[in-house]
CSV table of C-alpha atoms and ligand atoms in Angstrom, one decimal:
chain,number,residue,atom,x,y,z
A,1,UNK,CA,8.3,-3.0,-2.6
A,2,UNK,CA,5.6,-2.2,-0.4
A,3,UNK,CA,2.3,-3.2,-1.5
A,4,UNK,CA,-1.4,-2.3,0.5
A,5,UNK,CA,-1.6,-4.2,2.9
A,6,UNK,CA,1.7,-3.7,4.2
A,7,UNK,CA,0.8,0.4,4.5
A,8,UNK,CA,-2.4,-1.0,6.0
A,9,UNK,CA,-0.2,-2.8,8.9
A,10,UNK,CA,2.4,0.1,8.9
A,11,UNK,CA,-1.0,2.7,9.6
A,12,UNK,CA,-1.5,0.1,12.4
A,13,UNK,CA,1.5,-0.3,14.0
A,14,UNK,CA,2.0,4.0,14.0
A,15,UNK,CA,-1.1,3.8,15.4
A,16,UNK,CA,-0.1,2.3,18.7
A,17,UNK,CA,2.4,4.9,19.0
A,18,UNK,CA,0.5,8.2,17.4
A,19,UNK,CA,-2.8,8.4,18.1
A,20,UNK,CA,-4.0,10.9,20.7
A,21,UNK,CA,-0.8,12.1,21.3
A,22,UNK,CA,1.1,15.4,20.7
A,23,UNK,CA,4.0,15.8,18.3
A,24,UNK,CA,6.6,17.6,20.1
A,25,UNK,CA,9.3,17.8,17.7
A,26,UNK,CA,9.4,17.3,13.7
A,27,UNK,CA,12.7,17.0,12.2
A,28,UNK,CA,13.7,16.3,8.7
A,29,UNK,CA,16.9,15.5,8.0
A,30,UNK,CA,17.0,16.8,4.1
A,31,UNK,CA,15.1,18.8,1.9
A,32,UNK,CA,13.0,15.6,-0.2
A,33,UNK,CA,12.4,12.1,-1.2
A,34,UNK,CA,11.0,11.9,-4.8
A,35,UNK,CA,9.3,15.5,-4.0
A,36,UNK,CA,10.3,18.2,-1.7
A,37,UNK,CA,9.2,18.1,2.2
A,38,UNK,CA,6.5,21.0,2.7
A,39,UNK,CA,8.3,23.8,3.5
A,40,UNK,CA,6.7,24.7,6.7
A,41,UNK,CA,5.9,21.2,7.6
A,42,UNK,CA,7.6,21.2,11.3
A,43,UNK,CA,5.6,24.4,11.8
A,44,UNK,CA,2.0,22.8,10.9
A,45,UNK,CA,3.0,19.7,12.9
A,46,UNK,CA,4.5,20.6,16.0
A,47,UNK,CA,2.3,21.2,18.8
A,48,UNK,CA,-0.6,19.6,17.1
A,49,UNK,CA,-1.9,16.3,18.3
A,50,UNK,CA,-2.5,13.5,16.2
A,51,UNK,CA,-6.5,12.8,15.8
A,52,UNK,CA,-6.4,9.6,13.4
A,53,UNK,CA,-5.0,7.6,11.2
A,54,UNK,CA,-5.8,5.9,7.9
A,55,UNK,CA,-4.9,4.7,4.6
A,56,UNK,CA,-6.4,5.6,0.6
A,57,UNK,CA,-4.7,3.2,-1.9
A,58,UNK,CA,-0.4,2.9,-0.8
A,59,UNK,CA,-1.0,6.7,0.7
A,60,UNK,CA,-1.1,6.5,4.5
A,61,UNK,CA,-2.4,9.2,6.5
A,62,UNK,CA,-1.9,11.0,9.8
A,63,UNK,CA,-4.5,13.7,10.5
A,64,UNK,CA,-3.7,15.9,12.8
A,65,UNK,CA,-6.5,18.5,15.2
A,66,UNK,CA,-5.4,21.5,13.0
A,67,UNK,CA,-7.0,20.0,10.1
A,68,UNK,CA,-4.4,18.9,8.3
A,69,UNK,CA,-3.3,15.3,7.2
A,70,UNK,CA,0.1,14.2,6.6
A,71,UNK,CA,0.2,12.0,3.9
A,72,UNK,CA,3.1,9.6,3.3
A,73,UNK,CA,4.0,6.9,0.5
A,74,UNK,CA,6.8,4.6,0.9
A,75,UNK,CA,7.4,4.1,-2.9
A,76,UNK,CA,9.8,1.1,-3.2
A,77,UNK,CA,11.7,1.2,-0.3
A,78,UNK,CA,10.3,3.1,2.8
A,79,UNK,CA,9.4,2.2,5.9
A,80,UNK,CA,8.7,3.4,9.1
A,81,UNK,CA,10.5,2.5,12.5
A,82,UNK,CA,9.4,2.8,15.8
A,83,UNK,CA,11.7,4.4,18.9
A,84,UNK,CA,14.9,4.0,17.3
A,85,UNK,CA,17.9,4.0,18.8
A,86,UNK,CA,20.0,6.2,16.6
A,87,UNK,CA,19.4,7.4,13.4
A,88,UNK,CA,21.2,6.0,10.6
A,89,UNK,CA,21.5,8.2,6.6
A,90,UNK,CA,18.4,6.4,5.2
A,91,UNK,CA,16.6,8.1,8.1
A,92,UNK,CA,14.6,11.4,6.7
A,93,UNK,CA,12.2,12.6,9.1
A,94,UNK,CA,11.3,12.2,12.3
A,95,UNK,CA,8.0,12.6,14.7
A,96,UNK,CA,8.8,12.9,18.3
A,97,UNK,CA,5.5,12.6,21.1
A,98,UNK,CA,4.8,14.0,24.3
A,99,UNK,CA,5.2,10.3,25.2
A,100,UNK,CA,9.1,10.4,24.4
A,101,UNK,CA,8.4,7.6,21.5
A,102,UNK,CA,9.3,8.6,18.0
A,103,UNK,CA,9.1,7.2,14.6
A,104,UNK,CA,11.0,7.8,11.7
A,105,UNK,CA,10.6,7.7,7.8
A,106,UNK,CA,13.3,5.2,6.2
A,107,UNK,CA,13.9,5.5,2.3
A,108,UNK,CA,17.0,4.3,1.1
A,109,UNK,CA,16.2,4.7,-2.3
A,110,UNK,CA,13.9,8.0,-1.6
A,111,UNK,CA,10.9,7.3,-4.3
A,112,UNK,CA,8.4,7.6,-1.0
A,113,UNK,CA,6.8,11.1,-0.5
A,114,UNK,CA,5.6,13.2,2.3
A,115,UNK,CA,2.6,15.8,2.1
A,116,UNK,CA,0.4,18.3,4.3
A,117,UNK,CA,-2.5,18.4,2.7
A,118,UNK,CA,-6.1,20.3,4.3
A,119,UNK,CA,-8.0,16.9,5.6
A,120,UNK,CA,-11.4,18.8,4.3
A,121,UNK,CA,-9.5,19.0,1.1
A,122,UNK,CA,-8.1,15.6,0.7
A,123,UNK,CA,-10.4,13.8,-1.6
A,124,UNK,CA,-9.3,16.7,-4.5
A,125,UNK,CA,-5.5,16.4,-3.9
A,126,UNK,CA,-4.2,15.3,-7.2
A,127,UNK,CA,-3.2,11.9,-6.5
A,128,UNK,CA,-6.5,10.7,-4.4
A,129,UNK,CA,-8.9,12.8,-6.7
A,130,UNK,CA,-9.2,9.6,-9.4
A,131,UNK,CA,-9.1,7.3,-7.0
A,132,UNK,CA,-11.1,4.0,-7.7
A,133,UNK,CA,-12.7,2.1,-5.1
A,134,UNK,CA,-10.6,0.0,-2.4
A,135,UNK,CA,-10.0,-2.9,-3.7
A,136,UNK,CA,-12.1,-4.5,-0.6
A,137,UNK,CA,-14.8,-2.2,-1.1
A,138,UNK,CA,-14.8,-3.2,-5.0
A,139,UNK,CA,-19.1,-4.3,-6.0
A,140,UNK,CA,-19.5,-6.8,-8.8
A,141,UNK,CA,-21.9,-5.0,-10.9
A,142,UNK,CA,-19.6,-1.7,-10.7
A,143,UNK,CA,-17.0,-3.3,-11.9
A,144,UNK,CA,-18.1,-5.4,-14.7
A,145,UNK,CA,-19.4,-2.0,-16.1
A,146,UNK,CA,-16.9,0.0,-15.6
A,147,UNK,CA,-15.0,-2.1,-17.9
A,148,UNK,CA,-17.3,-2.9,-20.4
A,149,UNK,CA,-15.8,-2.8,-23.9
A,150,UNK,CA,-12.4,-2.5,-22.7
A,151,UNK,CA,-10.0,-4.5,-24.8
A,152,UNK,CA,-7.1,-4.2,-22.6
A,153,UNK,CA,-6.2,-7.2,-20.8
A,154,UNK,CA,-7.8,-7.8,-17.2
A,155,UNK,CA,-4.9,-7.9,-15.5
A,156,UNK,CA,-3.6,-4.6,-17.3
A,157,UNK,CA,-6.3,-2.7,-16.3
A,158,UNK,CA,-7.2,-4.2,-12.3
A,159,UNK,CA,-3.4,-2.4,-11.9
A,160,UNK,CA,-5.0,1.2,-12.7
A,161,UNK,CA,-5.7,2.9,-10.3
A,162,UNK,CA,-9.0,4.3,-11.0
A,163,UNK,CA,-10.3,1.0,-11.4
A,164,UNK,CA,-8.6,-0.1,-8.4
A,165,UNK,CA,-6.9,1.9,-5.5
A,166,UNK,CA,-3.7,0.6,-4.6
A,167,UNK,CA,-3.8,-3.2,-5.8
A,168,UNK,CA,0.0,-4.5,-6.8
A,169,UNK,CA,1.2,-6.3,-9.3
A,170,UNK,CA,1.4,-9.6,-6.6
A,171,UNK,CA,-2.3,-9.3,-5.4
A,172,UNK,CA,-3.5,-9.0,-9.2
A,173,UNK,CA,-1.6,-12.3,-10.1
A,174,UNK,CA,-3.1,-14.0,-6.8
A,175,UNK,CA,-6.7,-12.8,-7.1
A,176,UNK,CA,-6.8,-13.9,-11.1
A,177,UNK,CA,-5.2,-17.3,-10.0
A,178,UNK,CA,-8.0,-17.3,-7.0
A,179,UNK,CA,-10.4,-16.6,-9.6
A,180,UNK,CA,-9.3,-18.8,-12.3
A,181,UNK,CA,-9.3,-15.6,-14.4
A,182,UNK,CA,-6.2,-15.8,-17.4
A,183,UNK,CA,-4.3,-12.3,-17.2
A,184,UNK,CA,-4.5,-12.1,-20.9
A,185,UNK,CA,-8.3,-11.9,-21.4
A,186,UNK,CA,-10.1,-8.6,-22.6
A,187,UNK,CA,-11.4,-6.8,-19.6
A,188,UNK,CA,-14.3,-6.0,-21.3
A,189,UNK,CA,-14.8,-10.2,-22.6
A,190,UNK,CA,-15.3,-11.6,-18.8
A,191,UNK,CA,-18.6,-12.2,-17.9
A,192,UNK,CA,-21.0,-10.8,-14.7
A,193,UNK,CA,-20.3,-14.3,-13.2
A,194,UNK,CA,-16.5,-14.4,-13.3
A,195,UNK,CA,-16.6,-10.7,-12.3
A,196,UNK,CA,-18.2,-12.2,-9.2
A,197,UNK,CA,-15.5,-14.5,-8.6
A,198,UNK,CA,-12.8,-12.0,-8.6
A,199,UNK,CA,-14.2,-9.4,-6.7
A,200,UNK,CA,-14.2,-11.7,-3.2
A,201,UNK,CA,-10.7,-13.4,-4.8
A,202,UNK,CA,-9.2,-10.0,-4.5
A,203,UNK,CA,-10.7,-8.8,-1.3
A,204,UNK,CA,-9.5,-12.1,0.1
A,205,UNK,CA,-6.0,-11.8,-0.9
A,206,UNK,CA,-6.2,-8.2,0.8
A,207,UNK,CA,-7.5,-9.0,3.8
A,208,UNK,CA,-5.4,-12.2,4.2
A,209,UNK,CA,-2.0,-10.4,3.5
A,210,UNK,CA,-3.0,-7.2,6.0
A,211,UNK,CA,-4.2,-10.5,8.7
A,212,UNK,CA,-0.6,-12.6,7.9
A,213,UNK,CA,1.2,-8.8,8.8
A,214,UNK,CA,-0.9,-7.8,11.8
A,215,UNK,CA,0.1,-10.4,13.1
A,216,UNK,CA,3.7,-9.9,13.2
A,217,UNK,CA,3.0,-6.4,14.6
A,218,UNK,CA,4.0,-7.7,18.5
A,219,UNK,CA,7.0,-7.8,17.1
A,220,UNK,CA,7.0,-4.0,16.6
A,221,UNK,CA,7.0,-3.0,20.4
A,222,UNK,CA,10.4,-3.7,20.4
A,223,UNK,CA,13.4,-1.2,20.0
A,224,UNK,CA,13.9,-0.5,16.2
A,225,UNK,CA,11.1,-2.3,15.3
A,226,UNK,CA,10.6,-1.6,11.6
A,227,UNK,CA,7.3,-1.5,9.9
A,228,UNK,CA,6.4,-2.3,6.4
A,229,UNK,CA,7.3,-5.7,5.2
A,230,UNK,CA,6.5,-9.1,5.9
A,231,UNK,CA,6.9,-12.4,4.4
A,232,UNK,CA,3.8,-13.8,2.8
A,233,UNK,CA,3.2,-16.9,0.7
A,234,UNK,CA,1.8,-17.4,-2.7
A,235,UNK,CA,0.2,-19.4,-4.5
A,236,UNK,CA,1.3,-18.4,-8.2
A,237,UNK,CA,3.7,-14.6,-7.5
A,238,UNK,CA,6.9,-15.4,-8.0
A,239,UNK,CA,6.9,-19.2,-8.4
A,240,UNK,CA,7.9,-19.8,-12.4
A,241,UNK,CA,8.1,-23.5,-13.0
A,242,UNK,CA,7.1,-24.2,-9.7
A,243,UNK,CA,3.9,-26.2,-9.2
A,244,UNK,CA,0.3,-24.7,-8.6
A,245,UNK,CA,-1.6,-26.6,-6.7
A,246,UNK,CA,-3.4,-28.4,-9.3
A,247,UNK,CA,0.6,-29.6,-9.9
A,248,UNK,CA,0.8,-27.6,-13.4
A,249,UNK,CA,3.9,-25.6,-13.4
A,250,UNK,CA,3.4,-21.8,-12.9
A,251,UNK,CA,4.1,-19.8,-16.0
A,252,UNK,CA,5.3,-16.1,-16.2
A,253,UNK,CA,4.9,-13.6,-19.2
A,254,UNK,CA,5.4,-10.1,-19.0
A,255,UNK,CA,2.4,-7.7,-19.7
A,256,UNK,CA,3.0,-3.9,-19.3
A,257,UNK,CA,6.7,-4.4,-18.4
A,258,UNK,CA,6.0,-6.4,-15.2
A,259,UNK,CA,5.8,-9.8,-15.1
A,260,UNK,CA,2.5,-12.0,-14.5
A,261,UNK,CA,2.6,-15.2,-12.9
A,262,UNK,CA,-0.3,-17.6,-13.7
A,263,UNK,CA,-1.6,-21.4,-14.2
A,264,UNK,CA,-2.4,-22.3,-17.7
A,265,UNK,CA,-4.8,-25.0,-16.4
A,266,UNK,CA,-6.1,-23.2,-13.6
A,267,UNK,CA,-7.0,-20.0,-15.8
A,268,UNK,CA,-9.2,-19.5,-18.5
B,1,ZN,ZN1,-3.2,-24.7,-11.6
């Protein structure tokens, strides 16, 4: 499942491709993913040229000079691929340039979505209007207020997305590892000073992710080059009974309905 920073790398990599120049042709090939396609989505896009990209929490966006922004989500299995050869069933819609390169929306299991929102209008579409902070641009202080006599568990609430924007269950587990945090402990229990350890723990595991998949993105110049996943390492996700590095096993409980990987030593 795609997490931030691989829509981070994915913005990047369109980038190369989209930026400055003119979508000639827009075709999707079906009616939806987990929503319908705007209905006159080719009409708002074609013709327009692409003035920037960027990314809000696991939305990317593509604004366009006619003041709109196409906003996608890749949900648990989309990706984008550059200049593909042919176009396979999993392949929904499709941006042609006046550069004759192209890039196409992949969703085999269709839970992304794609939107045309007003760019002036964007911060009070639905899904971006609660919007926490990035989870780079999180500030101590804010944040230890904010959850203040919340009982919930830390890790519960660092997963909602007004507290948050965008931050997975993997970088959650990492960042409370990094900070020696335990998942289970009341949000509103940790103190200023731990708060301060977590907020660089979880920009770090960000910006370390979005470095490890930027620099796979040569790879992407070449026909059918796929963007949105690449292999990372961890030092607690997804490593039950393995050793942390302090050589305690890893343990995993499940909070929420997902599972959270942690060090009993390590986290307190
Ligand atoms: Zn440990």
């Amino acid at each position: 499942m795609p997490e931030l920073p691989e829509v981070e790398t994915t913005v990047r990599g369109l980038e190369k491709v989209l930026l400055g120049r003119r979508i000639e042709r827009v075709e999707a090939r079906r009616a939806d993913l987990r929503r319908s396609f705007p209905h006159d989505l080719g009409q708002r896009l074609t013709g327009s040229r692409v003035a920037g990209l960027g990314r809000r929490g696991k939305y990317g966006l593509i604004d366009t000079d006619r003041g709109d922004t196409l906003v996608f989500h890749l949900g648990m299995s989309g990706k984008w691929r550059l200049d593909p050869a042919e176009l396979g069933p999993h392949d929904h819609l499709l941006l042609a340039t006046d550069e004759r390169r192209s890039v196409v929306l992949n969703d085999p299991r269709r839970f992304g979505s794609v939107d045309l929102i007003e760019t002036a209008k964007l911060d009070q579409w639905g899904p971006l209007s609660a919007m926490g902070p990035e989870p780079t641009e999180l500030d101590a202080a804010q944040l230890h207020s904010k959850l203040r006599g919340r009982s919930a568990p830390i890790k519960a609430l660092l997963l909602d997305q007004r507290v948050a924007a965008g931050l997975g269950n993997i970088y959650v587990c990492e960042a409370l590892h990094r900070a020696k945090i335990h998942p289970r402990r009341a949000a509103g229990r940790i103190s200023l000073a731990a708060i301060k350890r977590l907020v660089p723990a979880i920009r770090d595991v960000i910006e370390e992710a979005i470095a490890a998949g930027g620099s796979t993105l040569r790879d992407y110049a070449r026909p059918d080059g796929e963007l949105g996943y690449f292999s990372k390492r961890f030092a607690v996700y997804d490593r039950e009974g393995k050793g942390c590095a302090c050589g305690s096993p890893v343990r995993r409980i499940v909070q929420g309905g997902r599972s959270t990987f942690y060090c009993a030593r390590c986290q307190h």
